[in-house]
Short mmCIF file of C-alpha atoms in Angstrom, two decimals:
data_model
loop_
_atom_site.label_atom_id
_atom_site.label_comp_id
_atom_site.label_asym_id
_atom_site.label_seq_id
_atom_site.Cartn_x
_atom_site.Cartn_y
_atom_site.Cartn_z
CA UNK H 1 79.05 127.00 122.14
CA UNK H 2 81.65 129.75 121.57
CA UNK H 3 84.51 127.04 122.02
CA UNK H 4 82.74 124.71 119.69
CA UNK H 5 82.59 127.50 117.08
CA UNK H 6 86.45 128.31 117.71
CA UNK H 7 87.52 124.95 117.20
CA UNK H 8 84.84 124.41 113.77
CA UNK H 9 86.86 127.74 112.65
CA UNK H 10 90.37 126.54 113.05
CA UNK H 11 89.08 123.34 111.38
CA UNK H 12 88.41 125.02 108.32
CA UNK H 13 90.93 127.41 108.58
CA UNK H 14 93.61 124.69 108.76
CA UNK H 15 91.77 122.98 105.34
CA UNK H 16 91.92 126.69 103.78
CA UNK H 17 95.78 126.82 104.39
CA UNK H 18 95.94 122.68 103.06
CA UNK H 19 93.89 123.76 100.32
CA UNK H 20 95.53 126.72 98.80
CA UNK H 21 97.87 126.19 95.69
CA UNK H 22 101.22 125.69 95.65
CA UNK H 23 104.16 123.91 93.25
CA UNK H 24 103.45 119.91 92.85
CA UNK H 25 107.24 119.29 92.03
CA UNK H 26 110.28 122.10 93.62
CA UNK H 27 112.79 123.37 92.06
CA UNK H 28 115.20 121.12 93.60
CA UNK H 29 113.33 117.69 92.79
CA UNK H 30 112.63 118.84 89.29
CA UNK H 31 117.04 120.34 88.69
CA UNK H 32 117.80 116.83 90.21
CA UNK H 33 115.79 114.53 88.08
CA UNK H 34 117.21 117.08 85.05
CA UNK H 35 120.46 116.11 86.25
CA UNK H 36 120.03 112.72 86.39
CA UNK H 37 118.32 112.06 82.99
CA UNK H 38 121.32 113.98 81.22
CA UNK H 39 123.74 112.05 83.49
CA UNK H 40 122.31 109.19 82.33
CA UNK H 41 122.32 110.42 78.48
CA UNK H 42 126.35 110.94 78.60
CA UNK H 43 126.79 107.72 80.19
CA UNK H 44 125.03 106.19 78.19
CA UNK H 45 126.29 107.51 74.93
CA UNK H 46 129.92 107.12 76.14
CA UNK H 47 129.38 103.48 77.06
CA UNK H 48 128.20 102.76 73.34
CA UNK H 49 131.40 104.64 71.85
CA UNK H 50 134.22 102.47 74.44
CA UNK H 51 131.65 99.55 73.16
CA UNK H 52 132.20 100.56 69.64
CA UNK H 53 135.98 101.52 69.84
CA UNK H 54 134.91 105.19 68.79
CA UNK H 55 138.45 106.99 68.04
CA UNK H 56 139.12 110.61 70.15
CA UNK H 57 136.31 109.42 72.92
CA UNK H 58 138.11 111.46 75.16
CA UNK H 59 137.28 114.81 73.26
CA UNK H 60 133.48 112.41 72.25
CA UNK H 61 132.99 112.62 75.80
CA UNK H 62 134.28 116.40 76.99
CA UNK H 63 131.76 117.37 74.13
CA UNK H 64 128.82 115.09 75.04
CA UNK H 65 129.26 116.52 78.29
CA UNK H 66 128.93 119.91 77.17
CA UNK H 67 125.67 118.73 75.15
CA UNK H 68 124.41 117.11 78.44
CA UNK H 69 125.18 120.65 79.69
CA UNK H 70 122.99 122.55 77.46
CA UNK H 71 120.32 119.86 77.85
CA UNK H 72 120.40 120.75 81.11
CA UNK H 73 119.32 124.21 80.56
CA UNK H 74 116.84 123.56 77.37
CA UNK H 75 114.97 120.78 80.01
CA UNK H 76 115.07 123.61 82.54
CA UNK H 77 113.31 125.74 80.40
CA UNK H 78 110.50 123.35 79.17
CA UNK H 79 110.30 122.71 83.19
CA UNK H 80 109.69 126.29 83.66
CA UNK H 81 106.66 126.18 81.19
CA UNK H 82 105.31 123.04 82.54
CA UNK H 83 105.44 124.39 86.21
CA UNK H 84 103.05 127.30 85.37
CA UNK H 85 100.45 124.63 84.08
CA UNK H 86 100.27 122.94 87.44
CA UNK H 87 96.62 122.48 88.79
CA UNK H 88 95.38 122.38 85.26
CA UNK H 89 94.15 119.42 83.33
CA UNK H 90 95.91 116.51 82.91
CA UNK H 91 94.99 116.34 79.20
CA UNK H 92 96.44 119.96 78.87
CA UNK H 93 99.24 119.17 80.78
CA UNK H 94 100.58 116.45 78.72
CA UNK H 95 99.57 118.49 75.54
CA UNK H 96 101.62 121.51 76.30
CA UNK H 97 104.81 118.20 77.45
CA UNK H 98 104.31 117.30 73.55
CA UNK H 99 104.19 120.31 71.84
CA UNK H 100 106.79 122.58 74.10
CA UNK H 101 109.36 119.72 73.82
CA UNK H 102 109.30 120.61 70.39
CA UNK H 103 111.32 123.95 70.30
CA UNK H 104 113.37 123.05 73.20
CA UNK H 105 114.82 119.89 70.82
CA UNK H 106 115.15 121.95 68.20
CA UNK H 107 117.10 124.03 70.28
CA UNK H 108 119.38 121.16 71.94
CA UNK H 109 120.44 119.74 68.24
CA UNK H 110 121.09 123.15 67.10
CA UNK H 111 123.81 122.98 69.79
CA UNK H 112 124.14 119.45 69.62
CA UNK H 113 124.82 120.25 65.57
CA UNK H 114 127.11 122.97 66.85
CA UNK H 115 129.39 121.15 69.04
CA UNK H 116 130.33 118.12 66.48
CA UNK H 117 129.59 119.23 63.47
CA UNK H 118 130.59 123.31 63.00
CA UNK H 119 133.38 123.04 66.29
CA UNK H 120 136.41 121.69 64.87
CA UNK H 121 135.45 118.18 63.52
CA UNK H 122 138.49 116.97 61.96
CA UNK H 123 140.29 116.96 65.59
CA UNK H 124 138.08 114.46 66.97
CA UNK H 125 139.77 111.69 64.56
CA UNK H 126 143.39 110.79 64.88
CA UNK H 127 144.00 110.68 60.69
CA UNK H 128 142.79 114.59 59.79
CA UNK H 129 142.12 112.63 56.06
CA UNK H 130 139.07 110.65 57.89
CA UNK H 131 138.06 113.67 58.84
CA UNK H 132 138.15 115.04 55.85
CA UNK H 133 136.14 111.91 54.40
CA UNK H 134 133.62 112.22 57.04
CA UNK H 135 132.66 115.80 55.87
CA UNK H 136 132.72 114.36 52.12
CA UNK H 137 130.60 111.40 52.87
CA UNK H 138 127.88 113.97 53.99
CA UNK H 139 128.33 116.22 50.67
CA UNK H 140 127.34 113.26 48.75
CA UNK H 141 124.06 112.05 50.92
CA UNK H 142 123.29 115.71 50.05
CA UNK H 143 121.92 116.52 53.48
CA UNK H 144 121.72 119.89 54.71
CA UNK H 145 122.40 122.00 57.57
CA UNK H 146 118.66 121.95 58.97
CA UNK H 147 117.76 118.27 57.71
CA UNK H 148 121.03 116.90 59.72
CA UNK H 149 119.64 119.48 62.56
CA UNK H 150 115.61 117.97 62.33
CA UNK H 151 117.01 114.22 62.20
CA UNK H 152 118.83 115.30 65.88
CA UNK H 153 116.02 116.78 67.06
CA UNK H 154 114.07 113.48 66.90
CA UNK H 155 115.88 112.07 68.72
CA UNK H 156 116.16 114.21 71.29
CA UNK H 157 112.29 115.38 71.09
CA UNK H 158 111.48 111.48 72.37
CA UNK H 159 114.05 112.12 75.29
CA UNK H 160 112.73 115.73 76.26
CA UNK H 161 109.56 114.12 76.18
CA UNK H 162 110.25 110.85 78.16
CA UNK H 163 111.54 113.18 81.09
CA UNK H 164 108.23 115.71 80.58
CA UNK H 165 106.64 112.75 80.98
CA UNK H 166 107.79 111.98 84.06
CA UNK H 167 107.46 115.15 85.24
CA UNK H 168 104.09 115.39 84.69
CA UNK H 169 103.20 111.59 86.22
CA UNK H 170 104.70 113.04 89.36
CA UNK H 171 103.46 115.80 89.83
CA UNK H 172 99.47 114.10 88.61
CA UNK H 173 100.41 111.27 91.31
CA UNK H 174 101.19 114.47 93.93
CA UNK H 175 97.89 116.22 92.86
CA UNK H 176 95.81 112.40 93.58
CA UNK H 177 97.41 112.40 97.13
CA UNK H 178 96.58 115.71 97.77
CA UNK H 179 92.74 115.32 97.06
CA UNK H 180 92.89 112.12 98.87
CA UNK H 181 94.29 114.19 101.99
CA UNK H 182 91.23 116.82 101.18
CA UNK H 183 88.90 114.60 101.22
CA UNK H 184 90.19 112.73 104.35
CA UNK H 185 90.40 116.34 106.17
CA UNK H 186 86.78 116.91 104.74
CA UNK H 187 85.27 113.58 106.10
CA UNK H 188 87.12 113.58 109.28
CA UNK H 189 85.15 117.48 109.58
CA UNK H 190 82.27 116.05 108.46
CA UNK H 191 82.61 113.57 110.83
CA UNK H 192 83.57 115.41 113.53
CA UNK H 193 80.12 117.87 113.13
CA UNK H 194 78.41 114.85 113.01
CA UNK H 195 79.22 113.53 116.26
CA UNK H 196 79.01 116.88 118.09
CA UNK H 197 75.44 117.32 116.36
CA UNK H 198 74.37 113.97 117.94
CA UNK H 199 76.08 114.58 121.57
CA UNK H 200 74.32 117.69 121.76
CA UNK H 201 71.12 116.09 121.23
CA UNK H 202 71.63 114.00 124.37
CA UNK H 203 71.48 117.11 126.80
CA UNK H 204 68.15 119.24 125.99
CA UNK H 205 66.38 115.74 125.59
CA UNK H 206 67.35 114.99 129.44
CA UNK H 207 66.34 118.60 130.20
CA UNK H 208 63.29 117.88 128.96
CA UNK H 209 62.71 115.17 131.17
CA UNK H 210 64.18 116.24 134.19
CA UNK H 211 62.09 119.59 134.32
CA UNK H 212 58.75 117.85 133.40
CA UNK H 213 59.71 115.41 136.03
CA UNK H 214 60.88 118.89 138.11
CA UNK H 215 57.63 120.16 137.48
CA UNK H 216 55.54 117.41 138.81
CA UNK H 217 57.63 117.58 141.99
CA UNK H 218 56.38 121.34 142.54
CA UNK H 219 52.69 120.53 141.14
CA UNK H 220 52.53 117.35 143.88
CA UNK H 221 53.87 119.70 146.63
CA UNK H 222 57.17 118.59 147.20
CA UNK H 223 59.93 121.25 147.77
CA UNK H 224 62.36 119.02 149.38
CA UNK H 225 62.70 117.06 146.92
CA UNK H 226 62.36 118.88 144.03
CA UNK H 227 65.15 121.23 145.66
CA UNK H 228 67.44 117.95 145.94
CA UNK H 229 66.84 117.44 142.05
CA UNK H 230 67.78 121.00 141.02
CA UNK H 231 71.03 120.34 142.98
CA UNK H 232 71.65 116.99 141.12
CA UNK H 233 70.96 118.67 138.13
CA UNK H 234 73.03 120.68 138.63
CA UNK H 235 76.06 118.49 139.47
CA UNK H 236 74.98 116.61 136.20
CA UNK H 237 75.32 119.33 133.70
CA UNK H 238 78.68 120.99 135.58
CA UNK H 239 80.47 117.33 134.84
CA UNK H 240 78.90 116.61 131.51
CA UNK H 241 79.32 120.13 129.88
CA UNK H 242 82.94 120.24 130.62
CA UNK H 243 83.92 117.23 128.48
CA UNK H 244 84.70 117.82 124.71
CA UNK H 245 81.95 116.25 122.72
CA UNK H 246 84.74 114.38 120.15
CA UNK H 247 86.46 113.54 123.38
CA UNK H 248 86.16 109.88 124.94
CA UNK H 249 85.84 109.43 128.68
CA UNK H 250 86.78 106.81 130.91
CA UNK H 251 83.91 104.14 131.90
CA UNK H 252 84.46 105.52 135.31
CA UNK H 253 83.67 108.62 134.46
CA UNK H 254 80.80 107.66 132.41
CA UNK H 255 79.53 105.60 135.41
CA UNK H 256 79.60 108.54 137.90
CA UNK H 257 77.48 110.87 135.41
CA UNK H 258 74.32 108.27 135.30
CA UNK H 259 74.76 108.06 138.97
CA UNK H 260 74.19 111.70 138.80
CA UNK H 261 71.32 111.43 136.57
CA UNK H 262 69.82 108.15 138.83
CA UNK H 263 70.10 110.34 141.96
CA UNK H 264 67.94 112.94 139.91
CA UNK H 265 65.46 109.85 139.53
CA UNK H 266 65.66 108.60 142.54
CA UNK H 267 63.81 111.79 144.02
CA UNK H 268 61.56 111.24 141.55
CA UNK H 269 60.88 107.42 142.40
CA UNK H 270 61.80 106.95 145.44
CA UNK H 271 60.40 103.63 146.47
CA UNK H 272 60.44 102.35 143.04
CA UNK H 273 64.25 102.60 141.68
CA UNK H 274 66.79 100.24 142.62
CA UNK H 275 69.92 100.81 141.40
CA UNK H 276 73.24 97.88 140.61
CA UNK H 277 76.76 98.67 139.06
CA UNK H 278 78.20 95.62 137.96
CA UNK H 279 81.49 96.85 136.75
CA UNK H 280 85.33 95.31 137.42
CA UNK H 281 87.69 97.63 138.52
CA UNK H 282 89.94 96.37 136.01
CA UNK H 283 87.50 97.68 133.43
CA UNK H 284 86.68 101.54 134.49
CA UNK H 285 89.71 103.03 132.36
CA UNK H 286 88.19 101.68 129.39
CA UNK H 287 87.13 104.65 127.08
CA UNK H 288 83.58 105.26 126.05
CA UNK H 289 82.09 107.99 124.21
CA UNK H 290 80.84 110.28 126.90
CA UNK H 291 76.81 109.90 127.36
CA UNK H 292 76.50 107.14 125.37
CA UNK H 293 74.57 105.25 128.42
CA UNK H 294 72.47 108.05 129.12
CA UNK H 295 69.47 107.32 126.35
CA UNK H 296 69.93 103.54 127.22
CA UNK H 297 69.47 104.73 131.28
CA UNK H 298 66.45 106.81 130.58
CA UNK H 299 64.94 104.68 128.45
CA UNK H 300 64.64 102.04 131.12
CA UNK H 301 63.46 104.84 133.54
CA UNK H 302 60.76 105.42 131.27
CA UNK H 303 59.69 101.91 129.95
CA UNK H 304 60.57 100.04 133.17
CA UNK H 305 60.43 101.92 136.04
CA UNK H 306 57.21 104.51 135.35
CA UNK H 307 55.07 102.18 134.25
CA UNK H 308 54.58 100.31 137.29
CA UNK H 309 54.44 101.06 141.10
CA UNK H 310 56.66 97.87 142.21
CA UNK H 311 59.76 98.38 142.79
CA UNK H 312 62.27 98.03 139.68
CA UNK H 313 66.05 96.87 139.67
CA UNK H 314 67.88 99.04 137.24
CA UNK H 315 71.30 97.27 136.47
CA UNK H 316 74.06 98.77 134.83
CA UNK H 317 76.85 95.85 134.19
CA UNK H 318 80.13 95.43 131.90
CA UNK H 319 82.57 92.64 130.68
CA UNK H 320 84.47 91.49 127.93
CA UNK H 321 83.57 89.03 125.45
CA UNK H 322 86.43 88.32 122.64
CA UNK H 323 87.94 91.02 123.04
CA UNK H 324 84.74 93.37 122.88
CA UNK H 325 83.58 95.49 125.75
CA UNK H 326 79.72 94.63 126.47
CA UNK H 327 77.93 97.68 128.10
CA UNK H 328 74.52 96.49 129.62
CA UNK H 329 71.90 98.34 130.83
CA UNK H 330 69.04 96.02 132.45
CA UNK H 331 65.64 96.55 133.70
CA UNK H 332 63.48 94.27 135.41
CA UNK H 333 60.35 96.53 134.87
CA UNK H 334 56.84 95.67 133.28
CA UNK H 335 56.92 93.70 129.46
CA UNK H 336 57.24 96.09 126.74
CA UNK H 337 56.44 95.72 122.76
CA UNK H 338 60.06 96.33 121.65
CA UNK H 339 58.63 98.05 118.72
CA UNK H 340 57.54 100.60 120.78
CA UNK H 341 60.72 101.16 122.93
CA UNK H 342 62.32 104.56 122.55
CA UNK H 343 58.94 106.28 121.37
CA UNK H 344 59.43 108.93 118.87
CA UNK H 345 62.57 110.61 120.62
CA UNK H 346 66.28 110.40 119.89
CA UNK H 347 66.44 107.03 122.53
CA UNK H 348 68.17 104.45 121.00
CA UNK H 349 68.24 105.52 117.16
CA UNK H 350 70.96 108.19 118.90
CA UNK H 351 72.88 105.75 120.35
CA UNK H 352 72.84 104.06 116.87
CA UNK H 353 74.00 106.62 115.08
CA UNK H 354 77.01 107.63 117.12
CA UNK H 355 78.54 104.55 117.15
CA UNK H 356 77.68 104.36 113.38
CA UNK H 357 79.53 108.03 113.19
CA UNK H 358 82.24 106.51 115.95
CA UNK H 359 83.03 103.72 115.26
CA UNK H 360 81.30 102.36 111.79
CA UNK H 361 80.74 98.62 111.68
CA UNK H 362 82.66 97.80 114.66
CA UNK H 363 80.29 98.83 117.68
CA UNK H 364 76.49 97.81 117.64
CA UNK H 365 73.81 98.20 119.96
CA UNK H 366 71.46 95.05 120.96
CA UNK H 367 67.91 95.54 122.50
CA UNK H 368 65.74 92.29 123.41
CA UNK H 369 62.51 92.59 125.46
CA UNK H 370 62.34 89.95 128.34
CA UNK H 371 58.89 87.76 127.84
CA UNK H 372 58.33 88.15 131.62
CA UNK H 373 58.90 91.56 132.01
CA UNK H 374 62.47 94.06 131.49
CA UNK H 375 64.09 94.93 128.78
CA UNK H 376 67.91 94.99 128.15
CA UNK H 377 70.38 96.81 126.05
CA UNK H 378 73.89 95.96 124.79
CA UNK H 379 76.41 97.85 123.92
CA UNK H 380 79.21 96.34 122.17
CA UNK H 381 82.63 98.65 121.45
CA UNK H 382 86.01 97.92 120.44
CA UNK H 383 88.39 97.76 123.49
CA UNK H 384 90.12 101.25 124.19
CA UNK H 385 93.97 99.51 125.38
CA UNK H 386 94.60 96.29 127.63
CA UNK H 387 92.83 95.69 130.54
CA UNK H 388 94.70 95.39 133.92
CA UNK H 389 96.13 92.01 135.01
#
């Protein structure tokens, strides 16, 4: 129990460490997409001036450059803010994208305004006089400083906020796989509880049986034998308490631990219990879940072989069928109301419910009650790897 604890606590542990916050975009993702959205911007702009026949579009382009520059730095800056609302809302995410691109393109056509319009601007045509005419053109539309500076910033408000856009759809998209990684993590725990939950049923409801049986050996005066099923017991519980409970085992292996548990019953019946393996060799490294014959076994100890005082062929068999390996435990042992098989125990609604918790839809377990007497069960699981030629 102490190793099963251990391993639930580095379980959760682990999830603790996936869980705990941290950036949804780096620094480096975040500088390169900057990059490349200014990039773009001064390409862009340069390829409508060639287009156009723009005069001076070499000192057009040295200046867009240092505008893509600065844009650079402004974006940085709005990144900055929209970092530190990571793990919030998406609603307030995109609110603070809208309203702190605002200042940062004021900001950009400040220096945008700056760098072509206060900088020099008669050098960047080759006639000084259309220079000249370009500054008295905007004299008579009467525009200001700060209007020229607000018409800029529009434009570049829709740009700031096409990349904080983006910025925020990536990181939302990073926040959606992380859940879906939680609640994988989660499930597969949840899972994995599950499964040891039901393995761990298996062993105190064979105790139970094997000591009542036990117990009746001593009662009935029979040392011998009830000696020779402490030893088996023994044996039993050495091989099936070392195996992981989430861990399959081979068929082999599987095999050999109800031969353990049939030797236990075979003190306990000895004139009644026959045993058969039907297995291929080619079949035995096929991987079961370990135990998962054991409630099938007992159950046709109980049903088929106490009930009557003639002797009783117990048959354990396996093949494949469509690619599906068919576990069979069969009894030959008095008629019984199927509704009735399994009693009130664990029995076959445990078998159920690990393969439900193993393997979901695609292993089943199939009872049928023979009209003249016996009962068999079915197991049907996926195949583990190919079998042997």
């Amino acid at each position: 129990m102490h190793v099963v604890q251990a391993a639930q606590n580095t379980v959760w542990e682990d999830m603790e460490r996936a869980t705990s916050p941290h950036p949804l975009i780096g620094h480096k993702m975040a500088l390169l997409t900057i990059i490349g959205f200014w990039a773009f911007y001064a390409l862009i702009l340069s390829l409508r001036a060639a287009l156009l026949d723009f005069p001076a579009q070499a000192v057009l382009f040295e200046r867009r450059l240092i505008v893509a520059l600065v844009g650079v730095l402004v974006t940085w800056i709005l990144y900055v803010g929209l970092r530190m609302a990571d793990r919030r809302s998406l609603g307030f995410r995109v609110s603070l994208a809208f309203i702190g691109a605002i200042p940062c393109a004021v900001l950009l056509a400040s220096a945008n305004f700056y760098i072509f319009n206060l900088y020099d601007p008669v050098s960047l045509f080759k006639d000084p006089s259309i220079g000249r005419s370009v500054e008295d053109l905007k004299a008579q539309l009467g525009l200001s400083s700060w209007q020229e500076i607000a018409d800029i910033s529009v434009t570049h408000y829709f740009f700031l906020i096409a990349w904080g856009s983006l910025y925020v759809a990536i990181g939302y998209a990073r926040e959606v796989r992380e859940a879906e990684r939680k609640t994988g993590r989660f499930a597969q725990a949840a899972q994995d509880a599950e499964l040891r939950s039901l393995r761990y049923q298996v062993n105190p409801h064979f105790l139970f049986n094997t000591l009542n049986s036990l117990s009746s050996l001593v009662m009935t005066g029979k040392p011998k034998e009830a000696e020779a099923m402490i030893q088996n017991l023994s044996n039993f519980y050495r091989t099936s308490l070392s195996s992981d409970p989430l861990e399959d085992v081979t068929l082999a292996e599987e095999v050999e631990l109800q031969r353990l548990y049939l030797e236990i019953e075979s003190v306990r019946y000895p004139k009644r219990l026959r045993v058969k393996i039907d297995i291929p060799d080619a079949l035995l490294g096929q991987h079961v879940p370990a135990l998962i014959l054991q409630p099938l076994v007992e159950n046709a100890i109980k049903y088929g072989v106490s009930r009557t005082t003639r002797p009783v062929a117990l048959t354990i068999s396996a093949k494949i069928e469509r690619d599906v390996l068919i576990l069979s435990v069969i009894d030959d042992g008095e008629a019984v109301d199927p509704d009735h098989v399994g009693g009130n125990g664990i029995g076959l609604a445990n078998v159920r419910d690990r393969l439900e918790a193993r393997y979901k839809s695609a292993a089943r377990l199939d009872t049928q009650a023979i009209p003249g007497g016996g009962f068999v069960a079915n197991l049907r699981l996926p195949l583990s790897r190919r079998i042997a030629a």
